[in-house]
Coordinates of N, CA and C in Angstrom, one line a residue:
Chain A
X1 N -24.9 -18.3 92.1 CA -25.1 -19.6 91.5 C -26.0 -19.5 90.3
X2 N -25.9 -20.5 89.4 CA -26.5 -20.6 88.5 C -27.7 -21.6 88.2
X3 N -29.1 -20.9 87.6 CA -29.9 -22.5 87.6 C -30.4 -22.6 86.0
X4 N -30.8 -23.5 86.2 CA -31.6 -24.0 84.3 C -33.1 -24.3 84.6
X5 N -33.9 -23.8 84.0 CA -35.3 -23.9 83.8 C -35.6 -24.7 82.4
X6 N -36.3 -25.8 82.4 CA -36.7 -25.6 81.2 C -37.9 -26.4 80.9
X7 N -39.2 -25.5 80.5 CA -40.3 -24.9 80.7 C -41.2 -26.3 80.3
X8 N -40.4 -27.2 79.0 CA -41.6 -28.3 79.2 C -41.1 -29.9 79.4
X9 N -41.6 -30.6 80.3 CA -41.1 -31.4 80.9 C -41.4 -32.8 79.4
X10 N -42.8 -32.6 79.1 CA -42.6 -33.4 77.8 C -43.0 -32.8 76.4
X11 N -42.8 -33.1 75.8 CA -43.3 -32.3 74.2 C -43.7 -33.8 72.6
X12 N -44.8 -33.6 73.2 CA -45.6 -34.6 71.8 C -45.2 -34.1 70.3
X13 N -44.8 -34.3 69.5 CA -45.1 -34.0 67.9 C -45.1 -35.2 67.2
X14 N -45.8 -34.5 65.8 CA -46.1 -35.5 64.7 C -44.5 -35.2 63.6
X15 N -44.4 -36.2 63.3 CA -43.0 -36.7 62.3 C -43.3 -35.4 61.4
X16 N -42.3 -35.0 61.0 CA -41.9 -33.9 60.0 C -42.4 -32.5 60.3
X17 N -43.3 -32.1 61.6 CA -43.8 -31.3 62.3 C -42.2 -30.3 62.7
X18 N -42.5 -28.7 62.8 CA -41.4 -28.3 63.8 C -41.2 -28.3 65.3
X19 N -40.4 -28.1 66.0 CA -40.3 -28.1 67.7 C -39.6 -27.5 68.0
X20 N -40.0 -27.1 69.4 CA -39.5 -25.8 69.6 C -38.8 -26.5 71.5
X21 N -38.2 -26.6 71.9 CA -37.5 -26.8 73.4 C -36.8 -25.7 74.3
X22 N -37.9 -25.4 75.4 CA -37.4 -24.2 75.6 C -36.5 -24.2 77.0
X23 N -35.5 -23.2 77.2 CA -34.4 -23.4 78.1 C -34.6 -22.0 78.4
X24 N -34.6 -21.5 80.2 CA -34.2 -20.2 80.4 C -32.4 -20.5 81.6
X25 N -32.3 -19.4 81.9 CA -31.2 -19.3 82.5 C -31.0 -18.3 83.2
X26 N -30.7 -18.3 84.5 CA -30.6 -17.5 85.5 C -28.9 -17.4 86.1
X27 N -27.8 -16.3 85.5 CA -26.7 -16.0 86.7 C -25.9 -15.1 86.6
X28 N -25.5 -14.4 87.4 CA -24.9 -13.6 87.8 C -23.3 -13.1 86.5
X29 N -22.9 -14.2 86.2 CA -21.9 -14.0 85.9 C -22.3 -14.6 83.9
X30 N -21.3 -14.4 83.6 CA -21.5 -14.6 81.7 C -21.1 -16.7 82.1
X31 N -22.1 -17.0 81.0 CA -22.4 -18.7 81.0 C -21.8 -18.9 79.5
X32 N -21.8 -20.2 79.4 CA -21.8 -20.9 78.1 C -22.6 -21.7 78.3
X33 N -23.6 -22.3 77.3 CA -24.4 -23.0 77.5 C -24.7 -23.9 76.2
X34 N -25.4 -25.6 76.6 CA -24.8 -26.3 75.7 C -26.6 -27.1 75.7
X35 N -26.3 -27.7 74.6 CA -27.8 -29.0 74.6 C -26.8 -30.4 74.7
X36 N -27.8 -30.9 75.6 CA -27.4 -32.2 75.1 C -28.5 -33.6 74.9
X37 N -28.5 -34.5 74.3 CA -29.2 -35.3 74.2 C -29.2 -36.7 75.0
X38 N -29.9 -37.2 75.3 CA -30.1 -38.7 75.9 C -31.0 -39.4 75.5
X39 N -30.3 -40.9 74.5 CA -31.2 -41.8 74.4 C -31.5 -43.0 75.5
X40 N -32.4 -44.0 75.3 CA -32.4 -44.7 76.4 C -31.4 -45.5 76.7
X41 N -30.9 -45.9 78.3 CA -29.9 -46.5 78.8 C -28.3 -45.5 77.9
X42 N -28.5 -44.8 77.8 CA -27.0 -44.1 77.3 C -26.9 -43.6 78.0
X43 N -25.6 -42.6 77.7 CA -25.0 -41.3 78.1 C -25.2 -40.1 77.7
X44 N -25.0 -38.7 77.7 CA -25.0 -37.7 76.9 C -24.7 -37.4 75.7
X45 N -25.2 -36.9 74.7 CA -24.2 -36.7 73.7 C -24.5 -35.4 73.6
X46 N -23.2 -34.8 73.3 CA -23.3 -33.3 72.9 C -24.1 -32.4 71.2
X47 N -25.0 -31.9 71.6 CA -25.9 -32.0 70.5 C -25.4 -30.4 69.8
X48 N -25.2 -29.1 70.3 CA -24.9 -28.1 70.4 C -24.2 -27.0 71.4
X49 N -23.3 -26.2 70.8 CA -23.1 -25.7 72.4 C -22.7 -23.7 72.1
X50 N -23.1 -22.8 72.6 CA -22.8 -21.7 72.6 C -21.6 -21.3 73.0
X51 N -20.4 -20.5 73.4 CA -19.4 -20.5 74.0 C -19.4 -18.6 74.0
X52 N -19.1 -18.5 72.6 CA -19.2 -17.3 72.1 C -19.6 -16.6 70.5
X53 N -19.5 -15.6 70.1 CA -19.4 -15.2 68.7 C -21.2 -15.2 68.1
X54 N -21.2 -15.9 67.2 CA -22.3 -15.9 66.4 C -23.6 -16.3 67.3
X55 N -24.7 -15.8 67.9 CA -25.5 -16.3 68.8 C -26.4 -17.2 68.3
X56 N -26.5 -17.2 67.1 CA -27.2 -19.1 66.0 C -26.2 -19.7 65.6
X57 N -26.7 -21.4 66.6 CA -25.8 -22.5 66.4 C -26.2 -23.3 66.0
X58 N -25.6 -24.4 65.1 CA -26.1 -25.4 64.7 C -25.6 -26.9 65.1
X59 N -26.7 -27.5 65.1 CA -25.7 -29.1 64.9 C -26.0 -29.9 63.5
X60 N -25.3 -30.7 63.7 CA -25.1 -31.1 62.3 C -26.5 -32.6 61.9
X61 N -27.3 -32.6 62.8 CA -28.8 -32.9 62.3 C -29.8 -32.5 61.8
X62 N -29.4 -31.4 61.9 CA -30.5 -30.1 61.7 C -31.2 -29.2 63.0
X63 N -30.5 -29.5 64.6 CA -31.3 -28.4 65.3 C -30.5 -26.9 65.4
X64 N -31.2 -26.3 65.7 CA -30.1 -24.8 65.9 C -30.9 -24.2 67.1
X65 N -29.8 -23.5 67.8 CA -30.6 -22.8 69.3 C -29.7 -21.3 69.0
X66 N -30.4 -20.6 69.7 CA -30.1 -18.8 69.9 C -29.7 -18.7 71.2
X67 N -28.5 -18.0 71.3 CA -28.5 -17.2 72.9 C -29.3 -16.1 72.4
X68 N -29.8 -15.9 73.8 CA -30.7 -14.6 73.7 C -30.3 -14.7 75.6
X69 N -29.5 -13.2 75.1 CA -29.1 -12.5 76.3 C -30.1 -12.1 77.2
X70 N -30.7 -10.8 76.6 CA -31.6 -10.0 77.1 C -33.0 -11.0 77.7
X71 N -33.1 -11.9 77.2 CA -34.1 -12.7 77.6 C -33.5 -14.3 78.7
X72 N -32.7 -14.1 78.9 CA -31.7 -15.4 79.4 C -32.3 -16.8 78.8
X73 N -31.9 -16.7 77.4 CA -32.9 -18.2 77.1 C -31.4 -19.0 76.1
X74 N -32.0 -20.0 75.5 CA -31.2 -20.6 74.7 C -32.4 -21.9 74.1
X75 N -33.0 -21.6 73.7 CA -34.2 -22.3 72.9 C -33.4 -23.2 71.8
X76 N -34.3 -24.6 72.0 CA -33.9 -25.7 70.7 C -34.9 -25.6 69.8
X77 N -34.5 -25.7 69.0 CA -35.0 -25.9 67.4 C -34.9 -26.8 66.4
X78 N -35.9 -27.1 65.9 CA -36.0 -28.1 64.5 C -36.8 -27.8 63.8
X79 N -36.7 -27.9 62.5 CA -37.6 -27.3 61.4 C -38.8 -28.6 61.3
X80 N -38.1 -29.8 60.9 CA -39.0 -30.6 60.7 C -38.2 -32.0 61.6
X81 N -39.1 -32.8 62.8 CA -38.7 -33.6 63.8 C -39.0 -35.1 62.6
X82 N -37.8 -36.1 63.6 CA -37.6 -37.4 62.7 C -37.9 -38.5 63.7
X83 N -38.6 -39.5 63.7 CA -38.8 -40.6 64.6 C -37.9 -40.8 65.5
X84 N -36.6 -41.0 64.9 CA -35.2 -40.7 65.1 C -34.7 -39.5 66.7
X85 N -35.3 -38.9 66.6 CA -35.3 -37.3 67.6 C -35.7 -37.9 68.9
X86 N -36.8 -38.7 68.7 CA -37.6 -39.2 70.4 C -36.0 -40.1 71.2
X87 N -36.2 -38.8 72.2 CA -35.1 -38.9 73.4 C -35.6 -37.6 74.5
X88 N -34.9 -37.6 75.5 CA -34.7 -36.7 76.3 C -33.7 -35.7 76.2
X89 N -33.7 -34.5 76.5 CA -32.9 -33.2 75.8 C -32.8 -32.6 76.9
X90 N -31.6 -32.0 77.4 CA -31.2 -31.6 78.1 C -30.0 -30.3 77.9
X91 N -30.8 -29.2 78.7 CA -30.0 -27.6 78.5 C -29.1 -27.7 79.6
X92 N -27.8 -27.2 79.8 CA -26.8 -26.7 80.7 C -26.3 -25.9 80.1
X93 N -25.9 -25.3 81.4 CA -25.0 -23.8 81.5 C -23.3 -24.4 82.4
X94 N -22.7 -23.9 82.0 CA -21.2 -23.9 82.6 C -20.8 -22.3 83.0
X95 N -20.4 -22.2 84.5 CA -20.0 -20.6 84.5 C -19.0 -20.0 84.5
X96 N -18.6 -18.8 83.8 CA -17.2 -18.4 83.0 C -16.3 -19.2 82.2
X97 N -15.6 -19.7 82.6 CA -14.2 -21.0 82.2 C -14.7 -22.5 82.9
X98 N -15.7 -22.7 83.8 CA -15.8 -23.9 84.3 C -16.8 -24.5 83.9
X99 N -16.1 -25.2 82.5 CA -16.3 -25.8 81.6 C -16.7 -27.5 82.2
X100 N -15.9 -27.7 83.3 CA -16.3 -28.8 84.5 C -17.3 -29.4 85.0
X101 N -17.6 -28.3 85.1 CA -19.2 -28.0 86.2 C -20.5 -27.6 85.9
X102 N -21.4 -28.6 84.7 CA -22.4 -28.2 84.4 C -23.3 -28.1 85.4
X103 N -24.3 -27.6 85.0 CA -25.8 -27.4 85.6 C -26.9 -27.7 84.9
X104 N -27.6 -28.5 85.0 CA -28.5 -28.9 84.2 C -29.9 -28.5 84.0
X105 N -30.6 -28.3 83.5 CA -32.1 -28.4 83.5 C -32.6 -29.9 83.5
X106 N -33.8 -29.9 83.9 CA -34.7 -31.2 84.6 C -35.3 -32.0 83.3
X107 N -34.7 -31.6 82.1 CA -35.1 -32.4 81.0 C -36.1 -32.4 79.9
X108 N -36.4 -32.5 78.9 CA -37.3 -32.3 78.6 C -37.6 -33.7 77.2
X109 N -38.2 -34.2 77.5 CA -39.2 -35.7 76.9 C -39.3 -35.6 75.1
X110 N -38.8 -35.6 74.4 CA -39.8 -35.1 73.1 C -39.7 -36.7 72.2
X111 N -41.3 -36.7 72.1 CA -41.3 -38.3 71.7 C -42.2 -37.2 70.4
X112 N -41.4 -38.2 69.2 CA -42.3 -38.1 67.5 C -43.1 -38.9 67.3
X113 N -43.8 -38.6 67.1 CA -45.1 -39.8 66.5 C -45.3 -39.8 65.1
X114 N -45.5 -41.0 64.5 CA -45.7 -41.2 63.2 C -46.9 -40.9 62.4
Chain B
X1 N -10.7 -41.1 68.0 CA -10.1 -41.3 69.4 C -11.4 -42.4 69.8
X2 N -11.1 -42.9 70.6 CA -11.6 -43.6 72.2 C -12.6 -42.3 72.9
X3 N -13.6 -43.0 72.9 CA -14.8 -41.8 73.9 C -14.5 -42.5 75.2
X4 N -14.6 -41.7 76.3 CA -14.9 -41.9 77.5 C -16.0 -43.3 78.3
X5 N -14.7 -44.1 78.6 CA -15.8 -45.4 79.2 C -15.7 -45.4 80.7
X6 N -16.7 -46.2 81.3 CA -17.0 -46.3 82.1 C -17.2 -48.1 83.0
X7 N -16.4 -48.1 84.0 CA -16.2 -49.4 84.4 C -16.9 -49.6 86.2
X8 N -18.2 -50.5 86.4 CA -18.6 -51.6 85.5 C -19.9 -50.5 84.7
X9 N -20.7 -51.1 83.8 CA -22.2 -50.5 83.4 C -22.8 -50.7 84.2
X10 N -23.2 -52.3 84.7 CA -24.2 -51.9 86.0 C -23.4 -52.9 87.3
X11 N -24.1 -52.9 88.2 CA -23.5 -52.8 89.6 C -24.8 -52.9 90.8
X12 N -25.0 -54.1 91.1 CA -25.9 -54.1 92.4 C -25.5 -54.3 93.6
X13 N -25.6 -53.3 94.4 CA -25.0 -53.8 96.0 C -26.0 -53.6 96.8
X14 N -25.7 -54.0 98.4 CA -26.9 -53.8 99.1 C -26.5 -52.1 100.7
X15 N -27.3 -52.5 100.8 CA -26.8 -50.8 101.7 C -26.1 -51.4 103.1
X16 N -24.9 -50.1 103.1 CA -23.8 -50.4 104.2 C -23.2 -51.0 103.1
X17 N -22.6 -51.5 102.3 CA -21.5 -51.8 101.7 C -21.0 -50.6 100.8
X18 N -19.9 -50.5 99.9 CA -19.1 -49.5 99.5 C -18.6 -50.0 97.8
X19 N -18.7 -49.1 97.2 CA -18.5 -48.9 95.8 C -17.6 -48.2 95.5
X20 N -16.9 -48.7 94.3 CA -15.8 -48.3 93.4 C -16.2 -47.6 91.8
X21 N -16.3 -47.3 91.3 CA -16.6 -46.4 90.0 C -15.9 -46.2 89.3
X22 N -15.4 -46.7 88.1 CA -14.1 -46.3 87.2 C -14.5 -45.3 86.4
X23 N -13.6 -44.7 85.5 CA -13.7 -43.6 84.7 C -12.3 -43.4 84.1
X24 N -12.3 -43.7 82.1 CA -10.9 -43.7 81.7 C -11.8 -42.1 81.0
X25 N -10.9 -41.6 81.0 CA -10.9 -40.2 79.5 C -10.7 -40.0 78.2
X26 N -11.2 -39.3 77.3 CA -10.8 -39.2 76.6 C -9.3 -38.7 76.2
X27 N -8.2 -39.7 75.4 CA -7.0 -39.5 75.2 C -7.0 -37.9 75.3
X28 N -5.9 -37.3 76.1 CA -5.7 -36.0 76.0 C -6.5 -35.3 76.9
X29 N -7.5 -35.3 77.6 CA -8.3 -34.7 78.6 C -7.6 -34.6 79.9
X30 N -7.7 -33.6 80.4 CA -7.1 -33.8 81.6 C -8.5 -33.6 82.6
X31 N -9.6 -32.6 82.5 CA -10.7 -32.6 83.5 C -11.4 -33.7 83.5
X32 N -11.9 -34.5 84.6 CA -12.9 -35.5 84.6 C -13.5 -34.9 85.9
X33 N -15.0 -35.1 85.2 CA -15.9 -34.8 86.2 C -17.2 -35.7 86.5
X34 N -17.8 -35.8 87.7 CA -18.6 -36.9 87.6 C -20.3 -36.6 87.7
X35 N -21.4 -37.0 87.5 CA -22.2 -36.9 87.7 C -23.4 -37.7 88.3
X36 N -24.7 -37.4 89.2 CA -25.6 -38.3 89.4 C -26.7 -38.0 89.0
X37 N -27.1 -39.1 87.9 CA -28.6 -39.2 87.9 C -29.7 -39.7 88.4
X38 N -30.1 -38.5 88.7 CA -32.2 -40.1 89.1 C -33.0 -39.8 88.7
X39 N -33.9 -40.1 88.2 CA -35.2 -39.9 88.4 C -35.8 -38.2 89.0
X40 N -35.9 -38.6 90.4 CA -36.3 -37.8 91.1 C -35.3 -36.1 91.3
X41 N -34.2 -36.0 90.9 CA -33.3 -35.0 91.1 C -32.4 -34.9 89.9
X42 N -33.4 -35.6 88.8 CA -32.2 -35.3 87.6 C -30.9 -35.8 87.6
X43 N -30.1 -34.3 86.5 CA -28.4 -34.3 86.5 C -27.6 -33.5 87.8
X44 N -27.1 -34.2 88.8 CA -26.2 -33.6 89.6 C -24.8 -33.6 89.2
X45 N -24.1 -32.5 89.7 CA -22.6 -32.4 89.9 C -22.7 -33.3 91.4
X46 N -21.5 -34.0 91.0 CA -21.0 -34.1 92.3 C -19.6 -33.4 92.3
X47 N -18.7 -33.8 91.4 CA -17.0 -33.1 92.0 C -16.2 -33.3 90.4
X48 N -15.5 -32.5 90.2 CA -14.2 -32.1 88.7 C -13.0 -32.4 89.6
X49 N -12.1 -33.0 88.6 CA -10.9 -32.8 89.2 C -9.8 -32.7 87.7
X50 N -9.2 -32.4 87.8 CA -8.0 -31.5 86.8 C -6.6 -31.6 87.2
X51 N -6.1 -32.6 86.6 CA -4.6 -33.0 87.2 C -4.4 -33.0 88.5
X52 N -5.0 -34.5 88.9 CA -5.1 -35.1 90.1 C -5.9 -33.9 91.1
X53 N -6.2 -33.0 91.1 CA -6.6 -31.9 92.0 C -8.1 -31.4 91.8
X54 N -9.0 -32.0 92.8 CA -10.4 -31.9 93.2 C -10.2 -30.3 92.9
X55 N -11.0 -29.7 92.0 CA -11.2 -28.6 91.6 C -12.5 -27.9 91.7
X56 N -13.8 -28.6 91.4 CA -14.9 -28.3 92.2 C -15.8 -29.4 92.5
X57 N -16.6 -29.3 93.6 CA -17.2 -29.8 94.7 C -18.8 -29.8 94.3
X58 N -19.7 -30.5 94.4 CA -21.0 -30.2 94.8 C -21.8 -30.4 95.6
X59 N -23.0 -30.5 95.8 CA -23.6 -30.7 97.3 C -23.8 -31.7 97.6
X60 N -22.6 -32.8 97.9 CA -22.9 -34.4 98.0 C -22.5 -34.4 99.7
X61 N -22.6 -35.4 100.1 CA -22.3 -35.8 101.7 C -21.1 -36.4 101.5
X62 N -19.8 -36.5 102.5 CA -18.3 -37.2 102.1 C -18.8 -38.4 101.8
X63 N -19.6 -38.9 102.0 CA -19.5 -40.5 101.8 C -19.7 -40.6 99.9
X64 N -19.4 -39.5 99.4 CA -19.4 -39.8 98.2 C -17.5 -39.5 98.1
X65 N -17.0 -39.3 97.4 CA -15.4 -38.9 97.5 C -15.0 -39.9 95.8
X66 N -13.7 -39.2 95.7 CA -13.4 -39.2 94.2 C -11.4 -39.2 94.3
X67 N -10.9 -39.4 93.0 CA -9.8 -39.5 93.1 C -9.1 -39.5 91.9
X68 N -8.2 -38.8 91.2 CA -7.4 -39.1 89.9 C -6.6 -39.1 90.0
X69 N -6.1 -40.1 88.5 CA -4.7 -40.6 88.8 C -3.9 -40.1 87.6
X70 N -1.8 -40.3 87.4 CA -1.7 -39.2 86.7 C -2.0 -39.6 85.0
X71 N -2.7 -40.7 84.6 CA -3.1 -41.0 83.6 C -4.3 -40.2 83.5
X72 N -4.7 -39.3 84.2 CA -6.2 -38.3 84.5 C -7.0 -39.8 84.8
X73 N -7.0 -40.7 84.2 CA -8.2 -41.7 85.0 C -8.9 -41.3 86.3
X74 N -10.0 -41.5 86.5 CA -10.7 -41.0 87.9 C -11.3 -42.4 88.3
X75 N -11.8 -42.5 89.5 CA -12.6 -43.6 90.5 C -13.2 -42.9 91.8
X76 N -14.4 -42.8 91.3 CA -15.4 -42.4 92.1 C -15.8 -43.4 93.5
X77 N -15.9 -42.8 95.0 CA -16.3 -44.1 95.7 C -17.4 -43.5 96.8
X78 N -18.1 -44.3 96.6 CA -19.6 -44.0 97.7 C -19.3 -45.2 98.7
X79 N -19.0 -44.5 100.2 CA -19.2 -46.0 101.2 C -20.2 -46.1 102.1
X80 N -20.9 -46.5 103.1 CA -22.0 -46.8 103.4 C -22.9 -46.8 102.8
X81 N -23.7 -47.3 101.5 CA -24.6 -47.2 100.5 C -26.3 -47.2 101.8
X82 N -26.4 -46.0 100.6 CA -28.1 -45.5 101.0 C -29.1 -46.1 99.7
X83 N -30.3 -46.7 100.2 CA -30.8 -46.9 99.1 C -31.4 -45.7 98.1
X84 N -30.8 -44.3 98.6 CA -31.0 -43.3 98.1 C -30.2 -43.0 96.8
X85 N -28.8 -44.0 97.1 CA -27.6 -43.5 96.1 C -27.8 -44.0 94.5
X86 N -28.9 -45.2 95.1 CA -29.2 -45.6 93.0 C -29.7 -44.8 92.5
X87 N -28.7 -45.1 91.4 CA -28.6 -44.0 90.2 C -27.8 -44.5 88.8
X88 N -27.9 -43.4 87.9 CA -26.8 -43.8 86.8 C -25.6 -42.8 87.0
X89 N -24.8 -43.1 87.3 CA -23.3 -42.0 87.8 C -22.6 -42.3 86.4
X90 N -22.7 -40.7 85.9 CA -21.7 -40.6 84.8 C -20.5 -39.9 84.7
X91 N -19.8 -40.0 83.9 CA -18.6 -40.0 84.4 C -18.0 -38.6 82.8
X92 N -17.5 -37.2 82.9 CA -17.8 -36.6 81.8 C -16.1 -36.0 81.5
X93 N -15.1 -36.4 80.3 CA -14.0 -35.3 80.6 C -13.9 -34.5 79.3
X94 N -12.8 -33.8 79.5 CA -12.8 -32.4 78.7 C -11.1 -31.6 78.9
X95 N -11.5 -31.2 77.8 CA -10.0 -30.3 77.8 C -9.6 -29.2 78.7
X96 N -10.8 -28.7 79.0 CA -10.5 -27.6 80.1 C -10.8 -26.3 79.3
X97 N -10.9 -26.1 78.1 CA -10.7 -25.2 77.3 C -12.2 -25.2 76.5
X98 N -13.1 -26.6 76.6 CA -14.0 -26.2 75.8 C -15.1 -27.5 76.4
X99 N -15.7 -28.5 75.8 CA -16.7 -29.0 75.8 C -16.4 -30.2 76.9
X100 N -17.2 -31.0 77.8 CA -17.8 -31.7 78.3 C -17.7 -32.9 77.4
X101 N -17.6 -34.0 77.6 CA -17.9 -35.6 76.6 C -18.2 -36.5 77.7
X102 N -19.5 -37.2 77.8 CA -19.7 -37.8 78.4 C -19.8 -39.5 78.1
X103 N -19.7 -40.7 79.4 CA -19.4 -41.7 79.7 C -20.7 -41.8 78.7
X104 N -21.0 -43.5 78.8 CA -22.4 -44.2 78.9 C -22.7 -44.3 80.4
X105 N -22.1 -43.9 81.6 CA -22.4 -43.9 82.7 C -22.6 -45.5 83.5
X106 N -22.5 -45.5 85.0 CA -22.6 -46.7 85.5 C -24.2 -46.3 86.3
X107 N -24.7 -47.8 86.2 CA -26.1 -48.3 86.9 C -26.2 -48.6 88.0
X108 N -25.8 -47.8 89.0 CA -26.1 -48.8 90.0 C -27.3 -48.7 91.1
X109 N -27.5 -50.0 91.3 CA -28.7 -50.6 91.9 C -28.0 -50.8 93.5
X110 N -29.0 -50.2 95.0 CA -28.7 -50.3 95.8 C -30.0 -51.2 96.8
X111 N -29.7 -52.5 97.0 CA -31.0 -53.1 97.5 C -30.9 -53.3 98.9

């Protein structure tokens, strides 16, 4: 089985500051692994997602995350955070083709301050 | 396209009674899978299903149970309600081939 770690439950920054959101991963078998976001009273939205090929991804707001194999991680990234950003962020892994059946990590808080 | 809705948003029942949970897809998806949120235990799987056929399962008790129809629509049902079961249950489909899209999810309150 597969689990999601991810290391800070909340993360403070100042507006235009960078951030860093970190995700490890533990399994047996090869994952795909995705970010996603949650604002309040929503649903998910899909922010980025690994599958294969180039191991720097991007989304189209400006965050980018790395597989990093050897290290089982898949870290979020932003150069400079926007008021806009304060939500909860959320790492999953899907394993092999079961694209179905996420697994989540326990979330992680990142409020911007002005 | 139409994103993935979810029917009702919120929902208060009281425990020992039984719930219904809609879920339409996105046009062309055939996987719908569902999820529970809380507080205390986060994002759970509960169960995928893929042209009408429960494909995988999670660690829920039967009193949770699920069903699709051949429009892939799904309807999730929890019966004897525990005040354990409030949550936001979301509802997520996909092509099978690639990404996850998820509901705004249902609220429901168990008093």
């Amino acid at each position: 089985a597969q689990s999601v770690t991810q290391l800070d439950s909340q993360v403070p920054v100042f507006e235009e500051a960078p951030v860093e959101l970190r995700c490890n991963y533990s399994s047996s078998v090869s994952v795909y692994l995705f970010w996603y976001v949650q604002y309040p009273n929503q649903g998910l939205q899909l922010l980025l997602k690994y599958l294969s090929g180039s191991t720097l991804v991007e989304s189209i707001n400006g965050f980018e995350a790395e597989f990093n194999k050897s290290q089982t991680s898949f870290h979020l990234r932003k150069p400079s955070v926007h008021i806009s950003d304060t939500a909860e962020y959320f790492c999953a892994v899907a394993r092999g083709t079961s694209y179905g059946k996420l697994t989540f990590g326990q979330g992680t808080i990142l409020t911007v301050h002005p | 396209k139409a994103g993935v809705t979810q029917t009702p948003r919120y929902l208060i029942k009281t425990r020992g009674q039984q719930v219904t949970l809609s879920c339409s897809p996105i046009s062309g998806h055939r996987s719908v899978s569902w999820y529970q949120q809380t507080p205390g235990q986060g994002l759970q799987f509960l169960f995928e299903y893929f042209s009408e056929t429960q494909r995988n399962k999670g660690n829920f008790p039967g009193r949770f149970s699920g069903r699709q129809f051949s429009n892939s629509r799904s309807e999730m049902n929890v019966s004897t309600l525990e005040l354990g079961d409030s949550a936001l249950y979301l509802c997520a489909s996909g092509s099978d081939t690639d990404t996850q899209y998820f509901g705004p999810g249902t609220r429901l309150t168990v008093l």
